[in-house]
Amino acid sequence: MDREALAGFLVARREAISPADVGLPAGTRRRTPGLRREEVAQLATMSVDYVTRLEQKRGPQPSTAMLASLARALRLTADERDYLFRVAGHSAPDRSIAHSHVAPGLLRVLDRIPDVPAMIISNLAEPLVQNEPARALFGDAALLEGWERSAIFQWFAHPETCRGMYPPSDRARQSRAQVATLRAAYGVMGPRSRAGELARLLHARSEEFAQLWDAQIVTRRFEDHKVVVHPEVGEIEVDCQALFTEDETQVLLVLTAPPHTEDASKLELLAVLGTQRT
C-alpha cells in the first residue's frame, strides 16, 4: 500500500469534481475546490473520518469494497479505478466482470435524474447504483449480497416474495423477459462467465426457468410499458427507458409517467417519501 500516492490521488480527484458533476447543490461559502470530504463520504456511503484518514496517509488498508465505493463516488474511469486499487495494495479488478465498475457516463446522467426512479444495473439485472425514488420503489439493493442482488435470480429463486411487484396478468411476460435478458448476456459473456454460472444455477433450481431457457429466447429491452406495484402507493403505470453502455454490460433504467396523471403524482410522492414508509 502506497499511502502517499493513495492520499494524493484521492485529494486530486476530489478537488477535480464539482458538486454539479455528481448532482449535489453547490451551496454557499465553499472554500475548497471540488467536493468536500463530507460529500465524498456521502456519495461513497462511508464515514467522513474514514475519508479523512485516507487523505491524511493514515488508517488501515481499505478493502476492495471500499475502493469500489470511492471509485463510484469520484466518478473514476476504468484506468483511474485500476490505479486506485493498485496504490491501495490490491490487484486491479478483472474488467471482464460486468459489475466491477460503474460507467462514469451513466453516473453523470443518473446524477441529473433526482425526481423519478432511475438506476444503473448490470446485464445480469444487478442494481449497481439507485437514486432515492428507485430505492423507494424497488427497495435498497445495497442491503443484498451475492446472487440475491440479481433480479433474474430473485424472480425464479424467490417467486413467492418478489413477484408481487407486478400484477398477476403480467408475470408470465416478465418471466420470459428475465430469461431473454440473461440469454443475451450469456451470448456476450460466454458459458464460463457469471452469466453462464447464473443460468446453470437457475436451470437446476427452477423448472419454469429451465423450460424458458431451453426455448432459446433472446432479446434486450430498450423500452417497456408496464405496471409496477408498490406496497403503500399501489399500482403505478410507467414507461421504462433503457440506455446501454457501448459494451452492453450496464444499462441506465429510467421510469416515468405522463405529466399531470395519477401515476405521475404517485412517482412524485415516492420522490418525497424516499425509503420511508407512508
XYZ file of N, CA and C in Angstrom:
834
model
N 0.848 -1.197 0.000
C 0.000 0.000 0.000
C 0.884 1.247 0.000
N 0.712 2.104 -0.981
C 1.468 3.348 -1.083
C 0.581 4.470 -0.532
N 0.727 4.753 0.752
C -0.173 5.719 1.401
C -0.073 7.118 0.789
N 1.151 7.513 0.458
C 1.323 8.856 -0.106
C 0.649 8.970 -1.466
N 0.843 7.975 -2.336
C 0.223 8.007 -3.658
C -1.297 7.925 -3.545
N -1.789 7.090 -2.621
C -3.232 6.957 -2.436
C -3.841 8.275 -1.968
N -3.220 8.887 -0.966
C -3.739 10.149 -0.438
C -3.728 11.236 -1.498
N -2.625 11.357 -2.216
C -2.533 12.390 -3.241
C -3.556 12.206 -4.345
N -3.777 10.974 -4.731
C -4.744 10.712 -5.794
C -6.165 11.031 -5.342
N -6.528 10.610 -4.132
C -7.877 10.876 -3.626
C -8.147 12.377 -3.513
N -7.174 13.112 -3.017
C -7.350 14.567 -2.883
C -7.490 15.214 -4.254
N -6.628 14.820 -5.191
C -6.657 15.425 -6.526
C -7.981 15.145 -7.233
N -8.480 13.917 -7.126
C -9.735 13.587 -7.797
C -10.907 14.292 -7.117
N -10.875 14.397 -5.798
C -11.954 15.087 -5.084
C -12.014 16.550 -5.487
N -10.843 17.183 -5.614
C -10.812 18.601 -5.955
C -11.144 18.857 -7.416
N -11.073 17.828 -8.256
C -11.338 18.000 -9.688
C -12.815 17.866 -10.037
N -13.647 17.468 -9.067
C -15.070 17.249 -9.337
C -15.885 18.340 -8.659
N -16.817 18.909 -9.370
C -17.693 19.918 -8.787
C -18.961 19.255 -8.258
N -19.654 19.888 -7.321
C -20.911 19.310 -6.830
C -21.912 19.054 -7.955
N -21.951 19.944 -8.931
C -22.883 19.764 -10.043
C -22.582 18.491 -10.834
N -21.303 18.095 -10.859
C -20.917 16.883 -11.588
C -21.544 15.630 -11.003
N -21.886 15.664 -9.713
C -22.433 14.486 -9.050
C -23.854 14.719 -8.550
N -24.495 15.781 -9.053
C -25.883 16.035 -8.712
C -26.114 16.639 -7.349
N -25.101 17.329 -6.786
C -25.246 17.957 -5.482
C -25.322 19.476 -5.641
N -26.044 20.159 -4.746
C -26.087 21.619 -4.806
C -24.742 22.214 -4.438
N -24.403 23.350 -5.059
C -23.102 23.980 -4.799
C -23.028 24.559 -3.395
N -24.141 25.083 -2.892
C -24.136 25.674 -1.565
C -23.400 27.009 -1.540
N -23.186 27.522 -0.340
C -22.502 28.812 -0.178
C -21.244 28.622 0.664
N -20.382 29.638 0.631
C -19.147 29.658 1.432
C -18.300 28.409 1.185
N -18.204 28.022 -0.069
C -17.371 26.864 -0.406
C -15.937 27.341 -0.547
N -15.087 26.926 0.375
C -13.712 27.393 0.412
C -12.748 26.461 -0.308
N -13.165 25.241 -0.581
C -12.282 24.282 -1.237
C -12.765 24.013 -2.655
N -11.833 23.802 -3.585
C -12.256 23.440 -4.943
C -12.835 22.030 -4.948
N -13.759 21.799 -5.841
C -14.317 20.457 -5.964
C -15.250 20.091 -4.834
N -15.237 18.820 -4.459
C -16.115 18.301 -3.417
C -15.482 18.432 -2.038
N -16.325 18.530 -1.037
C -15.857 18.436 0.339
C -15.718 16.958 0.712
N -14.945 16.718 1.755
C -14.812 15.333 2.237
C -16.167 14.768 2.645
N -16.996 15.618 3.259
C -18.317 15.170 3.686
C -19.150 14.693 2.494
N -18.985 15.356 1.365
C -19.758 14.975 0.180
C -19.258 13.670 -0.420
N -17.936 13.476 -0.424
C -17.387 12.202 -0.889
C -17.868 11.071 0.006
N -17.846 11.304 1.317
C -18.303 10.287 2.260
C -19.772 9.947 2.031
N -20.577 10.965 1.765
C -21.998 10.740 1.494
C -22.194 9.912 0.238
N -21.467 10.247 -0.824
C -21.611 9.532 -2.093
C -21.091 8.095 -1.994
N -20.056 7.885 -1.185
C -19.442 6.560 -1.063
C -20.047 5.732 0.062
N -20.967 6.325 0.809
C -21.621 5.641 1.935
C -20.579 5.152 2.952
N -19.772 6.069 3.393
C -18.789 5.765 4.440
C -18.641 6.987 5.330
N -17.912 6.852 6.424
C -17.785 7.956 7.372
C -16.809 9.012 6.859
N -17.035 10.250 7.297
C -16.121 11.338 6.954
C -14.750 11.070 7.554
N -14.733 10.508 8.761
C -13.452 10.211 9.418
C -12.630 9.236 8.587
N -13.284 8.264 7.953
C -12.560 7.284 7.139
C -11.921 7.965 5.931
N -12.683 8.828 5.249
C -12.140 9.555 4.106
C -10.988 10.445 4.544
N -11.148 11.110 5.684
C -10.100 11.998 6.198
C -8.811 11.230 6.473
N -8.916 10.079 7.097
C -7.714 9.296 7.420
C -6.986 8.832 6.159
N -7.742 8.452 5.138
C -7.093 8.050 3.892
C -6.344 9.216 3.259
N -6.961 10.400 3.278
C -6.312 11.567 2.683
C -5.136 12.065 3.519
N -5.098 11.700 4.780
C -4.000 12.118 5.658
C -2.961 11.018 5.850
N -3.000 10.003 4.972
C -1.986 8.938 4.924
C -1.952 8.094 6.198
N -3.106 7.858 6.779
C -3.166 7.025 7.968
C -4.407 6.136 7.899
N -4.550 5.289 8.865
C -5.676 4.375 8.870
C -5.324 3.051 8.210
N -6.213 2.050 8.306
C -5.942 0.720 7.764
C -6.055 0.701 6.234
N -5.560 -0.375 5.658
C -5.691 -0.552 4.212
C -7.166 -0.689 3.844
N -7.659 0.100 2.888
C -9.071 -0.010 2.502
C -9.338 -1.328 1.790
N -10.524 -1.872 2.017
C -10.924 -3.098 1.347
C -11.272 -2.809 -0.109
N -11.405 -3.860 -0.895
C -11.791 -3.666 -2.297
C -13.199 -3.081 -2.402
N -14.082 -3.439 -1.454
C -15.444 -2.884 -1.474
C -15.405 -1.379 -1.225
N -14.562 -0.939 -0.280
C -14.421 0.489 -0.010
C -13.853 1.214 -1.223
N -12.867 0.607 -1.870
C -12.268 1.233 -3.045
C -13.267 1.341 -4.185
N -14.091 0.324 -4.359
C -15.113 0.378 -5.407
C -16.103 1.500 -5.127
N -16.470 1.696 -3.855
C -17.377 2.783 -3.491
C -16.741 4.140 -3.752
N -15.453 4.281 -3.425
C -14.754 5.538 -3.698
C -14.641 5.795 -5.196
N -14.407 4.742 -5.980
C -14.307 4.906 -7.431
C -15.619 5.415 -8.009
N -16.731 4.909 -7.503
C -18.039 5.391 -7.968
C -18.272 6.829 -7.530
N -17.955 7.126 -6.269
C -18.190 8.468 -5.743
C -17.389 9.516 -6.495
N -16.156 9.170 -6.857
C -15.267 10.116 -7.533
C -15.373 10.054 -9.054
N -16.293 9.224 -9.545
C -16.567 9.115 -10.989
C -15.289 8.758 -11.762
N -14.559 7.778 -11.264
C -13.300 7.392 -11.894
C -13.530 6.603 -13.176
N -12.641 6.795 -14.129
C -12.634 5.948 -15.315
C -12.088 4.576 -14.931
N -12.155 3.624 -15.850
C -11.639 2.281 -15.564
C -10.140 2.325 -15.265
N -9.380 3.135 -16.023
C -7.947 3.249 -15.778
C -7.662 3.869 -14.413
N -8.409 4.904 -14.067
C -8.230 5.541 -12.763
C -8.614 4.586 -11.638
N -9.690 3.823 -11.836
C -10.092 2.834 -10.840
C -8.994 1.803 -10.611
N -8.388 1.319 -11.712
C -7.306 0.341 -11.589
C -6.130 0.923 -10.805
N -5.781 2.180 -11.079
C -4.683 2.841 -10.365
C -5.003 2.943 -8.874
N -6.240 3.311 -8.553
C -6.651 3.422 -7.154
C -6.451 2.097 -6.428
N -6.874 1.010 -7.041
C -6.721 -0.299 -6.411
C -5.248 -0.644 -6.195
N -4.422 -0.353 -7.188
C -3.008 -0.756 -7.104
C -2.254 0.027 -6.036
N -2.474 1.345 -5.962
C -1.743 2.108 -4.942
C -2.259 1.777 -3.546
N -3.470 1.229 -3.471
C -4.001 0.799 -2.177
C -3.559 -0.615 -1.819
N -2.744 -1.223 -2.675
C -2.178 -2.526 -2.358
C -2.991 -3.707 -2.817
N -3.914 -3.501 -3.751
C -4.737 -4.584 -4.280
C -4.481 -4.740 -5.775
N -4.790 -5.911 -6.292
C -4.755 -6.106 -7.739
C -5.928 -5.368 -8.371
N -5.740 -4.887 -9.595
C -6.836 -4.226 -10.300
C -7.932 -5.236 -10.589
N -9.200 -4.843 -10.480
C -10.297 -5.774 -10.731
C -10.295 -6.283 -12.168
N -10.848 -7.467 -12.354
C -10.985 -8.060 -13.678
C -12.024 -7.268 -14.468
N -11.602 -6.678 -15.561
C -12.526 -5.848 -16.343
C -13.591 -6.667 -17.062
N -13.424 -7.977 -17.129
C -14.438 -8.809 -17.774
C -15.649 -9.017 -16.885
N -15.536 -8.650 -15.581
C -16.669 -8.783 -14.678
C -17.556 -7.568 -14.846
N -18.793 -7.790 -15.269
C -19.661 -6.692 -15.690
C -19.933 -5.692 -14.572
N -20.039 -6.160 -13.312
C -20.450 -5.268 -12.245
C -19.278 -4.690 -11.469
N -18.039 -4.843 -11.978
C -16.882 -4.420 -11.200
C -16.713 -2.899 -11.155
N -17.261 -2.174 -12.100
C -17.072 -0.727 -12.139
C -18.263 -0.101 -12.857
N -18.801 0.955 -12.276
C -19.950 1.627 -12.876
C -19.471 2.650 -13.889
N -20.050 2.628 -15.076
C -19.641 3.528 -16.145
C -19.853 4.988 -15.733
N -18.786 5.822 -15.735
C -18.932 7.222 -15.321
C -19.963 7.987 -16.151
N -20.056 7.678 -17.459
C -21.025 8.375 -18.297
C -22.446 8.153 -17.830
N -22.786 6.910 -17.469
C -24.126 6.637 -16.956
C -24.340 7.309 -15.607
N -23.291 7.346 -14.778
C -23.409 8.013 -13.482
C -23.725 9.491 -13.644
N -23.098 10.144 -14.633
C -23.347 11.572 -14.846
C -24.795 11.817 -15.246
N -25.354 10.914 -16.044
C -26.764 11.050 -16.408
C -27.654 10.808 -15.190
N -27.340 9.753 -14.428
C -28.140 9.435 -13.244
C -28.147 10.582 -12.245
N -27.014 11.262 -12.099
C -26.923 12.385 -11.161
C -27.936 13.483 -11.472
N -28.365 13.545 -12.715
C -29.280 14.611 -13.138
C -30.729 14.149 -13.204
N -31.005 12.998 -12.589
C -32.377 12.485 -12.560
C -32.767 12.273 -11.103
N -33.129 13.334 -10.386
C -33.411 13.175 -8.958
C -34.853 12.851 -8.611
N -35.796 13.087 -9.550
C -37.201 13.091 -9.156
C -38.031 11.924 -9.683
N -37.467 11.039 -10.493
C -38.176 9.828 -10.928
C -37.261 8.630 -10.698
N -37.822 7.426 -10.534
C -36.967 6.263 -10.279
C -35.981 6.022 -11.417
N -34.710 5.898 -11.079
C -33.654 5.638 -12.059
C -32.555 4.847 -11.374
N -31.963 3.920 -12.095
C -30.874 3.124 -11.533
C -30.027 2.537 -12.651
N -28.792 2.247 -12.307
C -27.866 1.588 -13.224
C -27.763 0.132 -12.796
N -27.973 -0.785 -13.752
C -27.908 -2.207 -13.440
C -26.925 -2.896 -14.380
N -26.416 -4.044 -13.949
C -25.559 -4.848 -14.808
C -26.429 -5.607 -15.806
N -25.780 -6.281 -16.764
C -26.568 -7.049 -17.717
C -27.098 -8.352 -17.120
N -26.833 -8.565 -15.827
C -27.447 -9.660 -15.088
C -28.495 -9.133 -14.110
N -28.957 -7.906 -14.377
C -30.040 -7.275 -13.610
C -29.678 -7.062 -12.143
N -28.411 -6.709 -11.887
C -27.964 -6.381 -10.541
C -27.904 -4.868 -10.389
N -28.703 -4.268 -9.514
C -28.615 -2.825 -9.313
C -27.236 -2.421 -8.799
N -26.600 -1.503 -9.503
C -25.276 -1.007 -9.124
C -25.378 0.316 -8.384
N -26.227 1.199 -8.862
C -26.475 2.493 -8.222
C -27.957 2.816 -8.394
N -28.597 3.285 -7.327
C -30.004 3.689 -7.380
C -30.137 5.115 -6.863
N -31.058 5.881 -7.446
C -31.397 7.152 -6.815
C -32.470 6.900 -5.752
N -32.828 7.934 -5.014
C -33.761 7.756 -3.898
C -35.131 7.231 -4.338
N -35.750 7.780 -5.409
C -37.043 7.224 -5.833
C -36.967 5.754 -6.224
N -35.846 5.324 -6.824
C -35.701 3.910 -7.187
C -35.604 3.043 -5.940
N -34.877 3.513 -4.928
C -34.808 2.757 -3.682
C -36.179 2.661 -3.028
N -36.948 3.766 -3.111
C -38.280 3.752 -2.522
C -39.206 2.786 -3.248
N -39.041 2.663 -4.557
C -39.926 1.816 -5.346
C -39.518 0.348 -5.297
N -38.227 0.075 -5.433
C -37.765 -1.305 -5.559
C -37.083 -1.846 -4.303
N -36.795 -0.993 -3.328
C -36.021 -1.420 -2.169
C -34.552 -1.096 -2.358
N -33.818 -1.095 -1.267
C -32.399 -0.731 -1.285
C -31.556 -1.956 -1.624
N -30.993 -1.975 -2.826
C -30.189 -3.116 -3.261
C -28.896 -3.237 -2.486
N -28.459 -2.156 -1.828
C -27.215 -2.215 -1.054
C -27.326 -3.177 0.116
N -28.540 -3.538 0.503
C -28.750 -4.463 1.607
C -28.603 -5.920 1.185
N -28.468 -6.175 -0.122
C -28.405 -7.536 -0.648
C -26.979 -7.909 -1.020
N -26.698 -9.195 -1.014
C -25.364 -9.679 -1.358
C -25.461 -10.858 -2.315
N -24.362 -11.110 -3.030
C -24.286 -12.270 -3.908
C -25.351 -12.254 -4.992
N -25.830 -13.434 -5.336
C -26.839 -13.538 -6.390
C -28.171 -12.914 -5.993
N -28.377 -12.678 -4.704
C -29.624 -12.039 -4.268
C -29.766 -10.639 -4.857
N -28.663 -10.055 -5.332
C -28.734 -8.731 -5.942
C -29.331 -8.779 -7.343
N -29.342 -9.947 -7.956
C -29.839 -10.074 -9.329
C -31.350 -10.254 -9.345
N -32.041 -9.382 -10.075
C -33.493 -9.514 -10.206
C -33.862 -10.804 -10.939
N -32.991 -11.256 -11.820
C -33.248 -12.511 -12.529
C -33.230 -13.667 -11.540
N -32.213 -13.709 -10.685
C -32.135 -14.766 -9.671
C -33.341 -14.714 -8.741
N -33.660 -13.538 -8.234
C -34.774 -13.406 -7.305
C -36.092 -13.852 -7.930
N -36.289 -13.527 -9.208
C -37.563 -13.823 -9.871
C -37.861 -15.322 -9.870
N -36.825 -16.127 -10.085
C -37.032 -17.572 -10.165
C -36.697 -18.303 -8.868
N -35.816 -17.740 -8.051
C -35.454 -18.399 -6.796
C -36.446 -18.093 -5.683
N -37.032 -16.899 -5.711
C -37.974 -16.496 -4.661
C -39.262 -15.933 -5.273
N -39.948 -16.699 -6.096
C -41.143 -16.156 -6.772
C -42.243 -15.735 -5.807
N -42.300 -16.370 -4.649
C -43.380 -16.068 -3.707
C -43.208 -14.705 -3.062
N -41.995 -14.167 -3.054
C -41.763 -12.896 -2.372
C -41.500 -11.730 -3.322
N -40.940 -11.998 -4.504
C -40.516 -10.877 -5.351
C -41.497 -10.556 -6.477
N -42.411 -11.469 -6.813
C -43.278 -11.218 -7.968
C -44.462 -10.312 -7.663
N -44.634 -9.969 -6.394
C -45.701 -9.039 -6.045
C -45.500 -7.654 -6.614
N -44.294 -7.370 -7.139
C -44.038 -6.071 -7.765
C -44.797 -5.909 -9.074
N -45.339 -7.002 -9.618
C -46.045 -6.942 -10.901
C -47.420 -7.575 -10.772
N -48.408 -7.077 -11.504
C -49.735 -7.692 -11.474
C -49.666 -9.129 -11.973
N -50.533 -10.025 -11.474
C -50.518 -11.428 -11.910
C -50.608 -11.595 -13.420
N -51.354 -10.716 -14.084
C -51.536 -10.848 -15.528
C -50.260 -10.588 -16.326
N -49.266 -9.965 -15.689
C -48.032 -9.604 -16.402
C -46.849 -10.486 -16.024
N -47.046 -11.411 -15.120
C -45.903 -12.157 -14.590
C -45.314 -13.139 -15.595
N -46.128 -13.741 -16.440
C -45.595 -14.657 -17.451
C -44.696 -13.902 -18.438
N -45.132 -12.699 -18.812
C -44.309 -11.885 -19.723
C -42.992 -11.491 -19.059
N -43.055 -11.167 -17.774
C -41.842 -10.812 -17.059
C -40.885 -12.005 -16.956
N -41.424 -13.208 -16.779
C -40.566 -14.399 -16.734
C -39.815 -14.568 -18.043
N -40.524 -14.424 -19.151
C -39.875 -14.550 -20.460
C -38.826 -13.465 -20.653
N -39.135 -12.256 -20.210
C -38.195 -11.147 -20.374
C -36.933 -11.356 -19.535
N -37.091 -11.872 -18.318
C -35.919 -12.117 -17.468
C -34.988 -13.145 -18.112
N -35.569 -14.227 -18.640
C -34.753 -15.263 -19.268
C -34.107 -14.748 -20.547
N -34.854 -13.987 -21.320
C -34.308 -13.443 -22.564
C -33.144 -12.496 -22.285
N -33.245 -11.715 -21.218
C -32.157 -10.816 -20.837
C -30.904 -11.603 -20.466
N -31.085 -12.672 -19.698
C -29.936 -13.498 -19.320
C -29.340 -14.194 -20.539
N -30.189 -14.650 -21.458
C -29.678 -15.308 -22.659
C -28.828 -14.334 -23.480
N -29.251 -13.071 -23.576
C -28.476 -12.073 -24.309
C -27.122 -11.844 -23.641
N -27.110 -11.765 -22.295
C -25.856 -11.593 -21.565
C -24.958 -12.819 -21.742
N -25.554 -13.982 -21.744
C -24.812 -15.233 -21.938
C -24.108 -15.234 -23.297
N -24.789 -14.720 -24.313
C -24.184 -14.664 -25.641
C -22.989 -13.745 -25.699
N -23.028 -12.654 -24.913
C -21.916 -11.703 -24.892
C -20.773 -12.204 -24.017
N -21.095 -12.776 -22.867
C -20.095 -13.101 -21.853
C -19.557 -14.523 -21.963
N -20.336 -15.440 -22.529
C -19.856 -16.799 -22.716
C -20.286 -17.754 -21.618
N -20.171 -19.073 -21.871
C -20.662 -20.080 -20.923
C -19.888 -20.154 -19.617
N -18.624 -19.708 -19.591
C -17.823 -19.779 -18.378
C -17.870 -18.486 -17.567
N -18.736 -17.589 -17.942
C -18.866 -16.297 -17.273
C -19.873 -16.388 -16.126
N -20.084 -15.263 -15.457
C -21.114 -15.194 -14.412
C -22.495 -15.420 -15.001
N -22.702 -15.030 -16.258
C -23.985 -15.300 -16.903
C -24.212 -16.805 -17.023
N -23.161 -17.534 -17.427
C -23.271 -18.982 -17.507
C -23.500 -19.615 -16.147
N -22.817 -19.096 -15.132
C -22.991 -19.610 -13.766
C -24.424 -19.416 -13.291
N -24.986 -18.234 -13.550
C -26.354 -17.958 -13.129
C -27.346 -18.845 -13.880
N -27.121 -19.032 -15.173
C -28.017 -19.882 -15.960
C -28.010 -21.320 -15.436
N -26.841 -21.843 -15.132
C -26.759 -23.215 -14.616
C -27.414 -23.330 -13.242
N -27.215 -22.324 -12.418
C -27.804 -22.324 -11.083
C -29.331 -22.358 -11.147
N -29.901 -21.498 -11.980
C -31.355 -21.423 -12.071
C -31.944 -22.609 -12.828
N -31.204 -23.140 -13.784
C -31.689 -24.298 -14.545
C -31.898 -25.493 -13.621
N -31.026 -25.622 -12.635
C -31.151 -26.725 -11.684
C -32.183 -26.442 -10.599
N -32.493 -25.171 -10.400
C -33.348 -24.787 -9.270
C -34.808 -24.562 -9.657
N -35.058 -24.114 -10.878
C -36.403 -23.715 -11.273
C -36.831 -24.416 -12.561
N -37.910 -25.177 -12.495
C -38.433 -25.843 -13.689
C -38.939 -24.817 -14.695
N -39.560 -23.744 -14.207
C -40.041 -22.690 -15.097
C -38.886 -22.077 -15.872
N -37.804 -21.759 -15.151
C -36.634 -21.192 -15.823
C -36.086 -22.161 -16.859
N -35.959 -23.428 -16.492
C -35.384 -24.417 -17.404
C -36.175 -24.502 -18.708
N -37.487 -24.480 -18.609
C -38.320 -24.555 -19.815
C -38.122 -23.324 -20.701
N -38.089 -22.149 -20.079
C -37.918 -20.920 -20.851
C -36.500 -20.829 -21.418
N -35.514 -21.240 -20.643
C -34.127 -21.196 -21.110
C -33.936 -22.109 -22.318
N -34.505 -23.285 -22.253
C -34.367 -24.244 -23.346
C -35.108 -23.792 -24.600
N -36.011 -22.819 -24.455
C -36.735 -22.289 -25.614
C -35.894 -21.299 -26.421
N -34.688 -20.951 -25.913
C -33.734 -20.119 -26.651
C -34.278 -18.718 -26.972
N -34.919 -18.083 -25.997
C -35.434 -16.723 -26.179
C -34.290 -15.736 -25.959
N -34.092 -14.814 -26.889
C -33.013 -13.824 -26.776
C -33.558 -12.447 -27.135
N -33.392 -11.491 -26.243
C -33.751 -10.108 -26.569
C -33.224 -9.184 -25.483
N -33.070 -7.916 -25.822
C -32.776 -6.871 -24.851
C -33.837 -5.808 -25.005
N -34.379 -5.331 -23.883
C -35.452 -4.345 -23.925
C -34.884 -2.924 -23.845
N -35.135 -2.136 -24.879
C -34.711 -0.739 -24.855
C -35.803 0.157 -24.261
N -37.027 -0.315 -24.309
C -38.127 0.417 -23.694
C -39.226 -0.566 -23.335
N -40.053 -0.180 -22.385
C -41.102 -1.074 -21.923
C -42.202 -0.221 -21.302
N -43.416 -0.727 -21.385
C -44.560 -0.088 -20.723
C -45.147 -1.128 -19.786
N -45.217 -0.805 -18.503
C -45.653 -1.815 -17.554
C -46.275 -1.171 -16.325
N -46.829 -2.030 -15.490
C -47.394 -1.613 -14.211
C -46.548 -2.226 -13.104
N -46.077 -1.391 -12.194
C -45.374 -1.880 -11.012
C -46.257 -1.598 -9.802
N -46.116 -2.443 -8.793
C -46.979 -2.357 -7.613
C -46.130 -2.036 -6.397
N -46.410 -0.899 -5.776
C -45.722 -0.505 -4.548
C -46.628 -0.842 -3.361
N -46.084 -1.374 -2.271
C -46.937 -1.826 -1.162
C -47.785 -0.738 -0.526
N -47.350 0.512 -0.560
C -48.144 1.605 0.021
C -48.829 2.473 -1.031
N -48.121 2.780 -2.107
C -48.656 3.691 -3.123
C -49.616 2.972 -4.063
N -49.442 1.661 -4.234
C -50.321 0.898 -5.110
C -49.756 0.743 -6.511
N -50.631 0.477 -7.472
C -50.202 0.274 -8.850
C -49.787 1.589 -9.502
N -48.657 1.539 -10.227
C -48.156 2.712 -10.941
C -47.850 2.283 -12.377
N -48.508 2.902 -13.325
C -48.272 2.595 -14.741
C -47.137 3.489 -15.243
N -46.083 2.874 -15.746
C -44.886 3.634 -16.091
C -44.350 3.229 -17.456
N -43.578 4.141 -18.041
C -42.760 3.850 -19.216
C -41.330 3.696 -18.742
N -40.666 2.644 -19.190
C -39.294 2.359 -18.784
C -38.378 2.500 -19.985
N -37.422 3.434 -19.905
C -36.452 3.661 -20.968
C -35.086 3.137 -20.529
N -34.337 2.585 -21.476
C -33.045 1.986 -21.170
C -31.947 2.620 -22.015
N -30.833 2.932 -21.362
C -29.657 3.470 -22.044
C -28.470 2.570 -21.735
N -27.936 1.870 -22.758
C -26.861 0.906 -22.576
C -25.497 1.566 -22.769
N -24.480 1.003 -22.081
C -23.104 1.361 -22.387
C -22.715 0.711 -23.715
N -21.609 1.171 -24.275
C -21.193 0.668 -25.586
C -20.919 -0.831 -25.578
N -20.375 -1.345 -24.463
C -20.084 -2.773 -24.399
C -21.274 -3.600 -23.915
N -22.393 -2.958 -23.674
C -23.653 -3.619 -23.333
C -23.612 -4.346 -21.989
N -22.687 -3.998 -21.111
C -22.607 -4.675 -19.826
C -23.390 -3.957 -18.729
N -23.757 -2.693 -18.952
C -24.516 -1.934 -17.970
C -25.587 -1.123 -18.680
N -26.651 -0.804 -17.930
C -27.757 -0.065 -18.521
C -28.360 0.863 -17.474
N -28.700 2.047 -17.909
C -29.420 3.004 -17.065
C -30.907 2.876 -17.360
N -31.704 2.571 -16.341
C -33.152 2.455 -16.473
C -33.814 3.676 -15.834
N -34.755 4.271 -16.542
C -35.484 5.431 -16.040
C -36.976 5.166 -16.191
N -37.722 5.319 -15.100
C -39.166 5.080 -15.115
C -39.889 6.413 -15.013
N -40.781 6.667 -15.946
C -41.543 7.908 -15.962
C -43.015 7.619 -16.211
N -43.836 8.622 -15.975
C -45.270 8.559 -16.277
C -45.663 9.869 -16.945
N -46.703 9.871 -17.780
C -47.124 11.113 -18.433
C -47.423 12.206 -17.414
N -47.025 13.448 -17.702
C -47.253 14.549 -16.759
C -48.735 14.727 -16.435
N -49.004 15.179 -15.212
C -50.352 15.542 -14.763
C -51.295 14.343 -14.723
N -50.747 13.155 -14.543
C -51.577 11.964 -14.394
C -51.473 11.467 -12.958
N -52.382 10.563 -12.593
C -52.335 9.982 -11.255
C -51.038 9.217 -11.042
N -50.559 8.546 -12.101
C -49.316 7.796 -11.977
C -48.130 8.722 -11.750
N -48.115 9.873 -12.430
C -47.050 10.843 -12.210
C -47.082 11.365 -10.772
N -48.279 11.554 -10.238
C -48.409 12.013 -8.854
C -47.876 10.969 -7.877
N -48.088 9.696 -8.192
C -47.568 8.632 -7.327
C -46.041 8.606 -7.349
N -45.443 8.836 -8.518
C -43.982 8.896 -8.589
C -43.454 10.103 -7.816
N -44.177 11.216 -7.882
C -43.772 12.398 -7.118
C -43.838 12.113 -5.622
N -44.858 11.369 -5.206
C -44.980 11.011 -3.796
C -43.806 10.150 -3.352
N -43.407 9.203 -4.197
C -42.250 8.370 -3.871
C -40.988 9.215 -3.721
N -40.828 10.211 -4.606
C -39.648 11.064 -4.547
C -39.601 11.840 -3.235
N -40.759 12.211 -2.718
C -40.819 12.946 -1.458
C -40.579 12.025 -0.268
N -41.183 10.851 -0.316
C -41.107 9.937 0.814
C -39.768 9.239 0.920
N -39.092 9.045 -0.223
C -37.850 8.284 -0.210
C -38.104 6.865 0.244
N -37.217 6.347 1.076
C -37.366 4.969 1.542
C -38.187 4.871 2.819
N -38.759 5.995 3.286
C -39.619 5.947 4.453
C -40.955 5.336 4.071
N -41.593 4.668 5.013
C -42.914 4.099 4.766
C -43.964 5.155 5.028
N -45.077 5.117 4.269
C -46.165 6.066 4.499
C -46.918 5.716 5.751
